[in-house]
Coordinates of C-alpha atoms in Angstrom, one line a residue:
Chain A
M1098 CA -92.3 -1.0 -119.4
S1099 CA -93.3 -3.3 -116.5
V1100 CA -91.6 -6.7 -116.0
P1101 CA -94.7 -8.7 -117.1
A1102 CA -95.1 -6.6 -120.2
R1103 CA -91.4 -7.1 -121.1
A1104 CA -91.7 -10.8 -120.5
A1105 CA -94.8 -10.9 -122.7
V1106 CA -93.0 -9.0 -125.5
L1107 CA -90.0 -11.4 -125.3
L1108 CA -92.3 -14.4 -125.3
V1109 CA -94.2 -13.1 -128.4
A1110 CA -90.9 -12.4 -130.2
F1111 CA -89.6 -15.9 -129.3
V1112 CA -92.8 -17.5 -130.6
A1113 CA -92.6 -15.5 -133.8
V1114 CA -89.0 -16.5 -134.5
V1115 CA -89.8 -20.2 -133.8
A1116 CA -92.9 -20.0 -136.1
G1117 CA -90.8 -18.4 -138.8
A1118 CA -88.2 -21.2 -138.6
V1119 CA -90.9 -23.9 -138.7
F1120 CA -92.5 -22.2 -141.7
V1121 CA -89.1 -22.2 -143.6
V1122 CA -88.5 -25.8 -142.8
I1123 CA -91.9 -26.9 -143.9
H1124 CA -91.9 -24.7 -147.0
Y1125 CA -88.5 -25.7 -148.3
I1126 CA -88.1 -29.2 -147.0
G1127 CA -91.6 -30.4 -146.5
G1128 CA -92.9 -28.7 -149.6
Y1129 CA -90.2 -29.7 -151.9
G1130 CA -88.9 -33.0 -150.6
G1131 CA -91.2 -34.4 -148.0
T1132 CA -94.2 -34.9 -150.4
V1133 CA -92.2 -36.6 -153.1
P1134 CA -93.5 -40.2 -153.4
T1135 CA -91.3 -43.2 -154.0
V1136 CA -92.2 -45.6 -156.9
N1137 CA -91.5 -49.2 -155.8
Y1138 CA -90.1 -51.5 -158.5
V1139 CA -89.1 -54.2 -156.0
P1140 CA -92.3 -56.4 -156.4
M1141 CA -91.8 -56.4 -160.2
A1142 CA -88.3 -57.9 -160.1
H1143 CA -88.1 -61.2 -161.9
N1144 CA -85.2 -63.5 -162.6
G1145 CA -82.7 -61.0 -161.2
Q1146 CA -84.0 -58.2 -163.4
V1147 CA -86.3 -55.3 -163.1
N1148 CA -87.6 -52.8 -165.7
V1149 CA -87.6 -49.1 -164.8
V1150 CA -89.4 -46.6 -167.0
L1151 CA -88.6 -42.9 -166.8
Q1152 CA -89.2 -39.8 -168.9
E1153 CA -87.9 -36.2 -168.9
D1154 CA -89.9 -33.2 -170.0
P1155 CA -89.3 -29.6 -170.8
Q1156 CA -91.9 -28.4 -168.4
T1157 CA -94.0 -29.6 -165.4
T1158 CA -97.5 -28.7 -166.1
V1159 CA -98.7 -30.9 -163.3
S1160 CA -97.0 -28.8 -160.6
S1161 CA -96.9 -25.3 -159.3
R1162 CA -93.6 -24.9 -161.3
P1163 CA -94.8 -25.3 -164.8
D1164 CA -91.6 -23.8 -166.4
W1165 CA -89.3 -26.3 -164.6
V1166 CA -87.8 -29.2 -166.5
T1167 CA -88.5 -32.5 -164.8
Y1168 CA -88.4 -36.3 -164.7
F1169 CA -91.3 -38.6 -164.2
V1170 CA -91.2 -42.2 -163.0
Q1171 CA -93.8 -44.8 -164.3
D1172 CA -95.6 -46.8 -161.6
P1173 CA -95.0 -50.4 -162.7
A1174 CA -98.4 -51.5 -161.3
T1175 CA -100.7 -48.9 -162.8
H1176 CA -98.4 -47.7 -165.7
K1177 CA -99.3 -44.2 -164.7
W1178 CA -96.6 -41.5 -164.6
V1179 CA -95.8 -40.3 -161.1
H1180 CA -94.2 -36.9 -160.6
T1181 CA -91.2 -38.0 -158.6
T1182 CA -87.5 -38.8 -158.8
L1183 CA -87.5 -41.4 -156.1
F1184 CA -87.7 -45.1 -156.9
S1185 CA -86.6 -48.3 -155.3
V1186 CA -85.1 -51.4 -156.8
P1187 CA -83.7 -54.6 -155.4
K1188 CA -80.0 -55.1 -154.7
N1189 CA -77.8 -57.3 -156.9
T1190 CA -80.2 -56.9 -159.8
Q1191 CA -80.0 -55.9 -163.4
V1192 CA -82.0 -52.7 -163.9
N1193 CA -83.3 -52.3 -167.5
V1194 CA -84.1 -48.7 -168.0
T1195 CA -86.4 -47.3 -170.7
L1196 CA -86.1 -43.5 -170.8
Y1197 CA -88.4 -41.3 -172.9
G1198 CA -86.8 -38.0 -173.8
Y1199 CA -89.4 -35.4 -174.5
D1200 CA -87.2 -32.3 -173.9
G1201 CA -85.2 -30.6 -176.6
C1202 CA -81.4 -30.5 -176.7
T1203 CA -79.1 -28.3 -174.6
P1204 CA -75.4 -28.4 -174.9
L1205 CA -73.5 -30.1 -172.2
R1206 CA -71.3 -27.9 -170.1
N1207 CA -68.7 -30.7 -170.2
N1208 CA -69.1 -32.7 -173.4
F1209 CA -67.3 -35.6 -171.6
W1210 CA -70.8 -36.5 -170.3
S1211 CA -71.7 -37.3 -174.0
Q1212 CA -70.0 -40.6 -173.3
V1213 CA -72.1 -43.5 -172.0
Q1214 CA -70.4 -44.9 -168.9
G1215 CA -71.3 -47.6 -166.4
T1216 CA -74.0 -49.4 -168.4
I1217 CA -73.8 -53.1 -169.3
G1218 CA -71.7 -53.1 -172.5
G1219 CA -71.0 -49.4 -172.2
T1220 CA -73.7 -48.6 -174.7
V1221 CA -77.3 -47.4 -174.9
G1222 CA -79.9 -48.1 -177.5
V1223 CA -81.5 -44.9 -179.0
Q1224 CA -84.4 -44.3 -181.4
Q1225 CA -86.2 -41.0 -182.3
F1226 CA -89.9 -40.8 -182.8
L1227 CA -92.4 -38.3 -184.2
K1228 CA -96.0 -38.7 -183.1
G1229 CA -95.4 -42.4 -182.3
R1230 CA -93.7 -43.2 -185.6
P1231 CA -90.0 -44.1 -185.6
L1232 CA -87.8 -41.7 -187.5
G1233 CA -85.2 -44.3 -188.2
P1234 CA -83.9 -47.6 -186.9
A1235 CA -82.8 -48.0 -183.3
R1236 CA -79.1 -47.7 -183.0
T1237 CA -76.6 -48.8 -180.3
T1238 CA -74.0 -46.2 -179.3
S1239 CA -71.4 -45.3 -176.8
V1240 CA -71.5 -41.6 -177.4
I1241 CA -74.4 -39.2 -177.9
N1242 CA -72.6 -36.0 -178.8
G1243 CA -74.2 -33.1 -177.0
W1244 CA -72.3 -30.5 -179.0
S1245 CA -71.8 -31.3 -182.6
S1246 CA -75.3 -32.1 -183.5
C1247 CA -77.2 -31.2 -180.3
N1248 CA -78.6 -34.6 -179.5
V1249 CA -78.7 -34.6 -175.7
G1250 CA -81.6 -33.3 -173.7
H1251 CA -80.4 -34.3 -170.2
T1252 CA -78.3 -36.9 -168.5
F1253 CA -79.1 -39.6 -166.0
A1254 CA -76.2 -40.1 -163.7
I1255 CA -75.6 -42.1 -160.5
P1256 CA -72.1 -41.1 -159.7
A1257 CA -71.7 -43.7 -156.9
L1258 CA -72.1 -46.4 -159.5
H1259 CA -70.1 -44.6 -162.1
L1260 CA -73.2 -44.6 -164.2
F1261 CA -73.3 -41.6 -166.6
V1262 CA -75.9 -41.7 -169.4
P1263 CA -76.6 -38.9 -171.8
V1264 CA -80.3 -38.8 -172.5
A1265 CA -81.1 -38.4 -176.2
S1266 CA -83.4 -35.6 -177.3
P1267 CA -85.6 -35.5 -180.4
G1268 CA -82.9 -33.6 -182.3
P1269 CA -82.4 -29.9 -183.1
L1270 CA -85.0 -29.4 -185.7
L1271 CA -87.7 -31.3 -183.9
S1272 CA -86.6 -29.8 -180.6
A1273 CA -87.2 -26.4 -182.0
N1274 CA -90.8 -26.9 -183.2
N1275 CA -92.3 -30.1 -182.0
L1276 CA -91.9 -30.6 -178.3
C1277 CA -94.7 -31.7 -176.2
G1278 CA -96.5 -28.8 -174.5
V1279 CA -97.8 -30.8 -171.6
S1280 CA -96.3 -33.2 -169.1
P1281 CA -96.0 -36.1 -168.6
G1282 CA -95.5 -36.5 -172.3
Q1283 CA -97.2 -39.2 -174.3
P1284 CA -96.0 -41.2 -177.4
S1285 CA -98.9 -39.7 -179.3
C1286 CA -97.4 -36.3 -178.6
D1287 CA -95.1 -34.9 -181.2
A1288 CA -91.3 -35.6 -181.0
Y1289 CA -89.5 -37.6 -178.5
A1290 CA -86.6 -40.1 -178.2
V1291 CA -86.5 -43.5 -176.5
E1292 CA -83.3 -44.7 -174.9
K1293 CA -82.7 -48.1 -173.4
F1294 CA -79.8 -49.3 -171.2
S1295 CA -79.1 -51.7 -168.4
F1296 CA -76.9 -51.5 -165.3
R1297 CA -76.5 -53.6 -162.1
T1298 CA -77.4 -52.5 -158.6
P1299 CA -74.8 -53.1 -155.9
D1300 CA -75.0 -56.2 -153.7
H1301 CA -75.9 -54.2 -150.6
T1302 CA -78.6 -51.8 -149.7
A1303 CA -77.9 -48.2 -150.4
S1304 CA -79.5 -44.8 -151.1
L1305 CA -77.9 -43.7 -154.3
R1306 CA -78.2 -40.1 -155.5
W1307 CA -78.8 -39.4 -159.1
Q1308 CA -78.7 -36.2 -161.1
C1309 CA -78.7 -34.5 -164.5
F1310 CA -75.4 -33.0 -165.6
I1311 CA -76.9 -30.5 -168.0
P1312 CA -77.4 -27.2 -166.3
C1313 CA -81.0 -27.1 -167.2
G1314 CA -82.3 -24.8 -164.4
G1315 CA -82.9 -21.9 -166.7
G1316 CA -83.0 -18.6 -164.8
F1317 CA -80.8 -19.8 -161.9
I1318 CA -77.2 -19.2 -161.2
D1319 CA -75.1 -21.3 -163.7
G1320 CA -78.3 -23.2 -164.6
N1321 CA -77.9 -25.5 -161.6
G1322 CA -80.5 -24.1 -159.3
G1323 CA -84.2 -24.6 -159.1
P1324 CA -85.2 -28.0 -160.7
M1325 CA -81.5 -29.1 -160.6
Q1326 CA -81.5 -29.0 -156.8
T1327 CA -85.1 -30.0 -156.1
L1328 CA -86.2 -33.6 -155.4
G1329 CA -89.0 -34.5 -157.8
Y1330 CA -87.5 -32.6 -160.7
M1331 CA -84.0 -33.2 -162.0
T1332 CA -82.4 -35.0 -159.1
G1333 CA -83.4 -37.8 -156.9
F1334 CA -82.5 -41.1 -155.2
M1335 CA -82.5 -44.7 -156.2
Q1336 CA -83.1 -46.7 -153.1
V1337 CA -81.5 -50.2 -153.3
V1338 CA -83.3 -52.5 -150.9
D1339 CA -83.3 -56.1 -149.9
Chain B
M919 CA -48.5 -12.4 -52.1
A920 CA -46.0 -13.5 -54.3
A921 CA -45.5 -11.5 -57.4
E922 CA -45.9 -13.4 -60.6
S923 CA -42.7 -13.4 -62.6
P924 CA -43.1 -12.0 -66.1
A925 CA -43.2 -14.6 -68.8
A926 CA -40.0 -15.2 -70.6
P927 CA -40.0 -13.8 -74.2
A928 CA -40.7 -16.5 -76.7
A929 CA -37.8 -17.6 -78.8
P930 CA -38.1 -16.6 -82.5
A931 CA -39.5 -19.4 -84.6
P932 CA -36.9 -21.0 -86.8
Q933 CA -37.1 -19.7 -90.4
R934 CA -38.4 -22.5 -92.6
Q935 CA -36.1 -23.3 -95.4
E936 CA -38.1 -22.9 -98.6
P937 CA -37.2 -25.7 -101.1
R938 CA -36.1 -24.6 -104.5
H939 CA -39.5 -24.7 -106.2
G940 CA -38.2 -23.6 -109.6
L941 CA -35.7 -26.4 -109.7
R942 CA -38.3 -29.0 -108.7
I943 CA -40.8 -27.8 -111.3
F944 CA -38.0 -27.8 -113.9
A945 CA -37.0 -31.3 -113.1
I946 CA -40.5 -32.6 -113.2
W947 CA -41.2 -30.8 -116.4
L948 CA -38.0 -32.0 -118.0
V949 CA -38.7 -35.7 -117.3
L950 CA -42.3 -35.5 -118.4
S951 CA -41.5 -33.5 -121.6
L952 CA -38.8 -35.8 -122.6
A953 CA -41.1 -38.8 -122.1
A954 CA -43.9 -37.1 -124.0
D955 CA -41.7 -36.1 -126.9
L956 CA -40.2 -39.5 -127.3
L957 CA -43.7 -41.0 -127.3
I958 CA -44.9 -38.5 -129.9
W959 CA -41.9 -39.0 -132.1
F960 CA -41.6 -42.8 -132.0
L961 CA -45.2 -43.9 -131.4
L962 CA -47.5 -41.2 -132.6
Y963 CA -45.7 -39.7 -135.6
P964 CA -45.9 -42.7 -137.9
H965 CA -49.7 -42.8 -137.4
L966 CA -50.4 -39.0 -137.7
P967 CA -52.6 -37.8 -140.6
P968 CA -52.5 -37.3 -143.5
G969 CA -50.0 -40.2 -143.8
D970 CA -47.2 -40.9 -146.1
M971 CA -48.8 -41.4 -149.5
T972 CA -47.2 -38.4 -151.2
S973 CA -44.3 -35.9 -150.6
S974 CA -46.8 -33.2 -149.5
A975 CA -48.6 -35.6 -147.2
S976 CA -45.4 -36.8 -145.6
H977 CA -44.2 -33.2 -145.2
Q978 CA -47.6 -32.3 -143.5
Q979 CA -47.2 -35.3 -141.3
F980 CA -43.7 -34.2 -140.4
D981 CA -45.0 -30.7 -139.7
I982 CA -47.7 -31.9 -137.4
A983 CA -45.2 -34.1 -135.5
I984 CA -42.8 -31.2 -135.1
M985 CA -45.6 -29.0 -133.9
A986 CA -46.7 -31.7 -131.4
V987 CA -43.1 -32.2 -130.2
M988 CA -42.8 -28.4 -129.6
A989 CA -46.3 -28.0 -128.1
A990 CA -46.1 -30.9 -125.7
P991 CA -43.4 -29.3 -123.4
V992 CA -45.4 -26.0 -123.3
V993 CA -48.6 -27.8 -122.3
I994 CA -46.8 -30.0 -119.8
F995 CA -45.2 -26.9 -118.2
V996 CA -48.6 -25.3 -117.7
W997 CA -50.0 -28.5 -116.3
V998 CA -46.9 -29.2 -114.0
Y999 CA -47.0 -25.6 -112.7
F1000 CA -50.7 -25.8 -112.1
G1001 CA -50.5 -29.1 -110.3
Y1002 CA -47.4 -28.1 -108.3
A1003 CA -49.2 -24.9 -107.2
L1004 CA -52.3 -26.8 -106.2
I1005 CA -50.3 -29.3 -104.1
V1006 CA -47.4 -27.4 -102.6
W1007 CA -48.8 -23.9 -102.3
R1008 CA -52.3 -24.9 -101.3
H1009 CA -54.0 -23.3 -98.3
R1010 CA -53.3 -25.2 -95.1
P1011 CA -55.5 -25.2 -91.9
G1012 CA -54.4 -22.4 -89.5
D1013 CA -52.2 -20.7 -92.0
E1014 CA -53.7 -17.2 -92.2
A1015 CA -50.5 -15.5 -93.2
D1016 CA -50.3 -13.5 -96.5
G1017 CA -48.0 -14.9 -99.1
P1018 CA -44.9 -12.9 -100.1
H1019 CA -45.6 -9.9 -102.2
L1020 CA -44.8 -10.2 -105.8
T1021 CA -41.8 -8.5 -107.2
D1022 CA -40.4 -8.5 -110.7
N1023 CA -37.7 -11.0 -111.6
V1024 CA -35.5 -10.0 -114.5
R1025 CA -34.2 -13.5 -115.0
I1026 CA -37.7 -15.0 -115.3
E1027 CA -38.9 -12.2 -117.5
A1028 CA -35.9 -12.5 -119.8
T1029 CA -36.3 -16.3 -119.9
W1030 CA -40.0 -16.0 -120.8
I1031 CA -39.4 -13.4 -123.6
I1032 CA -36.5 -15.2 -125.1
A1033 CA -38.2 -18.6 -124.9
T1034 CA -41.4 -17.5 -126.5
S1035 CA -39.6 -15.4 -129.2
V1036 CA -37.4 -18.4 -130.1
I1037 CA -40.5 -20.7 -130.3
V1038 CA -42.5 -18.2 -132.5
L1039 CA -39.6 -17.2 -134.7
G1040 CA -38.5 -20.9 -135.0
L1041 CA -42.0 -21.8 -136.1
F1042 CA -42.0 -18.9 -138.6
V1043 CA -38.8 -20.1 -140.2
F1044 CA -39.8 -23.8 -140.0
G1045 CA -43.2 -23.0 -141.6
T1046 CA -41.7 -21.0 -144.4
V1047 CA -39.1 -23.7 -145.2
E1048 CA -41.9 -26.3 -145.1
L1049 CA -43.9 -24.3 -147.6
I1050 CA -41.0 -23.9 -150.0
A1051 CA -39.3 -27.3 -149.8
P1052 CA -42.2 -29.5 -150.8
A1053 CA -43.2 -27.2 -153.7
G1054 CA -46.0 -25.3 -152.1
A1055 CA -46.9 -28.0 -149.6
G1056 CA -49.7 -29.4 -151.8
A1057 CA -51.7 -26.2 -151.8
G1058 CA -53.0 -24.4 -154.8
E1059 CA -50.5 -21.8 -155.8
G1060 CA -52.6 -20.1 -158.5
P1061 CA -51.8 -20.0 -162.2
A1062 CA -48.2 -18.9 -161.8
P1063 CA -46.7 -21.1 -159.1
I1064 CA -43.6 -19.7 -157.3
W1065 CA -42.4 -23.0 -155.9
K1066 CA -42.3 -25.7 -158.6
I1067 CA -41.8 -29.4 -158.2
S1068 CA -38.6 -30.9 -159.7
G1069 CA -39.1 -33.1 -162.7
V1070 CA -39.1 -33.0 -166.4
Q1071 CA -41.8 -31.1 -168.3
T1072 CA -42.9 -33.2 -171.2
T1073 CA -45.7 -33.4 -173.7
A1074 CA -45.8 -37.2 -173.5
W1075 CA -45.4 -39.0 -170.1
T1076 CA -43.0 -41.9 -169.9
P1077 CA -43.0 -44.3 -166.9
G1078 CA -39.9 -44.1 -164.7
A1079 CA -38.5 -41.1 -166.5
N1080 CA -39.2 -38.5 -163.7
D1081 CA -41.6 -36.8 -166.1
I1082 CA -44.1 -34.5 -164.4
L1083 CA -47.6 -35.9 -164.9
Q1084 CA -50.0 -33.2 -165.7
V1085 CA -53.6 -33.8 -164.4
Q1086 CA -56.3 -31.3 -164.9
V1087 CA -59.0 -31.4 -162.3
I1088 CA -62.4 -30.1 -163.5
G1089 CA -65.0 -29.3 -161.0
Q1090 CA -68.7 -29.1 -161.9
Q1091 CA -71.9 -29.4 -160.0
W1092 CA -71.5 -32.1 -158.6
S1093 CA -68.6 -34.2 -159.8
F1094 CA -64.9 -34.0 -160.5
T1095 CA -63.5 -35.2 -163.8
Y1096 CA -59.8 -35.5 -164.7
R1097 CA -58.1 -34.7 -168.0
Y1098 CA -54.6 -36.0 -168.9
P1099 CA -53.1 -33.8 -171.6
Q1100 CA -50.1 -36.1 -172.0
F1101 CA -52.5 -38.8 -173.1
G1102 CA -54.2 -36.9 -175.9
G1103 CA -56.4 -34.9 -173.5
M1104 CA -58.4 -38.0 -172.5
E1105 CA -60.8 -37.4 -169.7
S1106 CA -61.9 -39.7 -166.9
S1107 CA -64.3 -39.7 -164.0
Q1108 CA -61.8 -41.6 -162.0
L1109 CA -58.4 -40.3 -160.8
L1110 CA -55.5 -42.7 -161.2
L1111 CA -51.9 -41.6 -160.5
P1112 CA -48.6 -43.4 -161.0
N1113 CA -46.4 -44.1 -158.0
N1114 CA -43.1 -42.3 -157.5
T1115 CA -44.1 -39.6 -159.9
P1116 CA -44.1 -35.8 -159.6
I1117 CA -47.7 -34.6 -160.3
A1118 CA -48.9 -31.2 -161.3
F1119 CA -52.6 -30.7 -160.7
H1120 CA -54.3 -28.0 -162.7
V1121 CA -57.5 -27.3 -160.9
T1122 CA -60.4 -25.4 -162.5
S1123 CA -64.2 -25.3 -162.5
L1124 CA -66.9 -25.0 -165.1
D1125 CA -69.5 -23.4 -162.9
V1126 CA -69.3 -22.3 -159.3
I1127 CA -66.3 -22.4 -156.9
H1128 CA -65.4 -25.9 -155.8
S1129 CA -62.3 -27.2 -153.9
F1130 CA -60.3 -30.2 -154.9
W1131 CA -59.3 -31.9 -151.6
A1132 CA -57.4 -35.2 -151.7
Y1133 CA -56.7 -35.5 -148.0
L1134 CA -54.5 -38.5 -148.1
L1135 CA -52.4 -36.9 -150.9
G1136 CA -52.0 -33.8 -148.9
V1137 CA -53.3 -31.7 -151.7
K1138 CA -56.0 -29.1 -151.6
A1139 CA -56.7 -26.4 -154.2
D1140 CA -59.7 -24.3 -154.9
A1141 CA -61.4 -24.9 -158.3
N1142 CA -62.4 -21.5 -159.6
P1143 CA -64.1 -20.9 -163.0
S1144 CA -61.7 -19.4 -165.5
V1145 CA -58.7 -19.9 -163.2
D1146 CA -55.9 -22.5 -163.5
N1147 CA -54.9 -23.3 -159.9
V1148 CA -51.7 -25.3 -159.8
A1149 CA -50.8 -27.7 -156.9
Y1150 CA -47.9 -30.1 -156.8
T1151 CA -47.1 -33.3 -155.1
K1152 CA -45.1 -36.5 -155.6
T1153 CA -46.6 -39.9 -155.1
K1154 CA -44.8 -42.2 -152.7
Q1155 CA -47.1 -45.1 -151.9
L1156 CA -49.6 -47.3 -153.6
G1157 CA -53.2 -47.2 -152.3
Q1158 CA -56.6 -45.7 -152.5
F1159 CA -57.6 -42.2 -151.5
V1160 CA -60.8 -40.0 -151.4
V1161 CA -61.3 -36.8 -153.3
R1162 CA -63.8 -34.4 -151.8
C1163 CA -65.1 -31.0 -152.6
N1164 CA -64.3 -28.7 -149.8
E1165 CA -66.2 -25.6 -150.8
L1166 CA -70.0 -25.5 -150.3
C1167 CA -71.2 -25.7 -153.9
G1168 CA -74.9 -26.4 -153.8
L1169 CA -77.3 -29.1 -152.8
W1170 CA -75.1 -32.1 -153.5
H1171 CA -71.9 -30.6 -152.3
G1172 CA -71.8 -33.3 -149.6
A1173 CA -72.1 -36.0 -152.2
M1174 CA -69.4 -34.5 -154.4
F1175 CA -66.6 -37.1 -153.8
N1176 CA -65.0 -39.9 -155.6
Y1177 CA -62.1 -42.3 -155.0
G1178 CA -58.7 -42.3 -156.6
R1179 CA -55.8 -44.7 -156.7
V1180 CA -52.1 -44.6 -156.8
V1181 CA -50.9 -47.5 -158.9
T1182 CA -47.6 -48.6 -160.4
P1183 CA -46.3 -46.5 -163.2
S1184 CA -46.7 -49.4 -165.7
A1185 CA -50.2 -50.1 -164.6
F1186 CA -51.0 -46.4 -164.9
N1187 CA -49.5 -46.2 -168.3
T1188 CA -51.5 -49.3 -169.4
W1189 CA -54.8 -47.8 -168.0
A1190 CA -54.2 -44.3 -169.5
M1191 CA -53.2 -45.7 -173.0
A1192 CA -56.2 -48.0 -173.0
L1193 CA -58.6 -45.2 -172.0
Q1194 CA -57.1 -42.8 -174.6
T1195 CA -57.5 -45.5 -177.3
R1196 CA -61.1 -46.2 -176.2
E1197 CA -62.1 -42.5 -176.2
Q1198 CA -60.4 -42.1 -179.5
N1199 CA -62.2 -45.0 -181.0
I1200 CA -65.7 -44.1 -179.8
G1201 CA -65.3 -40.5 -180.6
V1202 CA -65.1 -38.9 -177.2
L1203 CA -61.8 -37.3 -177.8
A1204 CA -63.1 -35.7 -180.9
A1205 CA -66.1 -34.5 -178.9
L1206 CA -64.1 -32.9 -176.2
P1207 CA -62.8 -29.3 -176.6
A1208 CA -59.1 -29.0 -177.2
Y1209 CA -57.2 -29.2 -174.0
S1210 CA -56.9 -25.8 -172.3
L1211 CA -56.0 -24.7 -168.8
T1212 CA -59.4 -23.1 -168.4
Y1213 CA -62.7 -23.4 -170.3
D1214 CA -65.4 -20.9 -171.1
P1215 CA -68.7 -22.8 -170.8
T1216 CA -70.5 -20.3 -172.9
V1217 CA -68.3 -21.2 -175.9
V1218 CA -69.1 -24.5 -177.6
P1219 CA -66.3 -24.9 -180.2
Q1220 CA -68.4 -27.2 -182.4
L1221 CA -71.3 -24.8 -182.5
G1222 CA -69.4 -21.6 -183.0
K1223 CA -68.0 -18.9 -180.7
A1224 CA -69.7 -17.2 -177.8
V1225 CA -72.8 -19.2 -178.0
I1226 CA -75.5 -17.7 -175.8
K1227 CA -78.5 -18.7 -177.8
V1228 CA -78.4 -21.1 -180.7
D1229 CA -81.4 -21.5 -182.8
G1230 CA -82.7 -25.0 -182.4
I1231 CA -81.2 -25.4 -179.0
T1232 CA -84.3 -24.8 -177.1
G1233 CA -84.1 -27.1 -174.0
A1234 CA -84.1 -25.6 -170.6
N1235 CA -86.3 -22.6 -171.2
G1236 CA -84.9 -22.1 -174.7
Y1237 CA -81.6 -20.6 -173.6
Y1238 CA -78.1 -21.6 -173.1
Y1239 CA -76.2 -21.2 -169.8
P1240 CA -77.5 -18.4 -167.8
G1241 CA -75.4 -15.5 -166.8
P1242 CA -74.2 -14.9 -163.2
Q1243 CA -77.7 -14.1 -162.0
A1244 CA -80.9 -14.2 -163.9
G1245 CA -82.6 -10.8 -164.0
T1246 CA -79.5 -8.7 -163.6
P1247 CA -78.7 -6.1 -166.2
G1248 CA -77.0 -7.7 -169.2
D1249 CA -78.1 -11.2 -168.3
P1250 CA -78.8 -12.9 -171.6
V1251 CA -81.1 -15.4 -170.1
S1252 CA -84.0 -13.3 -169.0
P1253 CA -86.6 -13.1 -171.7

């Protein structure tokens, strides 16, 4: 083979390798993380407080991964659900979270996460609903046992703030038969739970990771792959800004 | 024509007296090595990592200091010899003569062999002693440790009684939690330790392999599922330390860290008792599985043995924890 031909082959091989690397980067980073939008709650903060509304669902019918569990964040301006796990809140502020639990229960791998930690008062308020009707009064609790009666769908945890909150599910019976089949779920849609709690953001800006501690990535190693390791599904960031 | 008288034969050049190079090099090396070792021992040693927070950390600090004291003369010898050769034996203008041919020198060879053997064997003995003396040097020794820490094994820990405090470290994606069996098996997401106390860490995992690494404590032990990996240390100093995972364990491996503190024994006892009482009162202790050295995450005691699929538990694709790899033979997860 002549020198120019060898040079051309080398050049083509080099370009192919670079193109492959670029594809991998775009596919895995750009495709999964780069297009995830951030919901901005900062303009809605008032009197040192801000209201954040989230929901978790057993599926993601709005994405190319319909069988993945996921979180949604409600846009405070339009009240539309955004398929993301990124949101920003002001620093040194009380965050009042309303969390809709549309997914059924799954036992915690470590039932220690049944305990509510890091919220103001160390408690959460929980109420279960069926087609918009409450199934009982709202109750305040420090523990939502994920084992004994299967009441936990997922968890919402910001480890850097020592915030660990089990997210109530509709309960075993309703979980078995009445879960929403589409996402984002709506109150008119079968069974769900509503959970409310508050916590404070730090007095400095930060990018705080949050995650779910239930291994709900079915079909992946130890249940912690797939949606558990993909931004926009079961893990994300809370940006604390000025 | 007058005949030219033949030139008189030149007188032989006087033999230049070679200085005693070996003695010079030795003298320079000795002075520099002594200075370096004194500086290392008295100035550097107190500031060497990982510090003096626990017995294993201070032993590691001592080990590093000893290694530095031993290594410095070796490095200095190489540098001195190199510098001496560059200056004294450099090529000078007009000097075209060959150097003397090399011959063996039994004395130098013997010195080299003996010196290197002494250094290597000394390090072997020193390393072995330093592994045994501080009860495994803070490393995970597996479920049946050979070198155990001195202290009293008790079911209830008492401040100031030289009781060994048992702390179970549980790794899970992506956080460490800590159980204290001598306090009713209470569990915490924060690691608090009493000062001047022998500690037995029992490290395990609920999912993949993690590694419990408390650098300032001089403790590092892998967290393997279904394995009780024991590591010992004794706290010596109050303060804060960082716990990191040191085994790549998934997306948030880099974020899998938290802070721990060494506090006074009475403060620790107050904290632990208060936490135990709180967890008892709100029902967390009852919700936790009985304390065990390892846990099988597919067994939920309150739901029955060997739970793979429980009717009514239909979150996450309708199945409980997947097997090692979805789609492999025997995997209960795959539909």
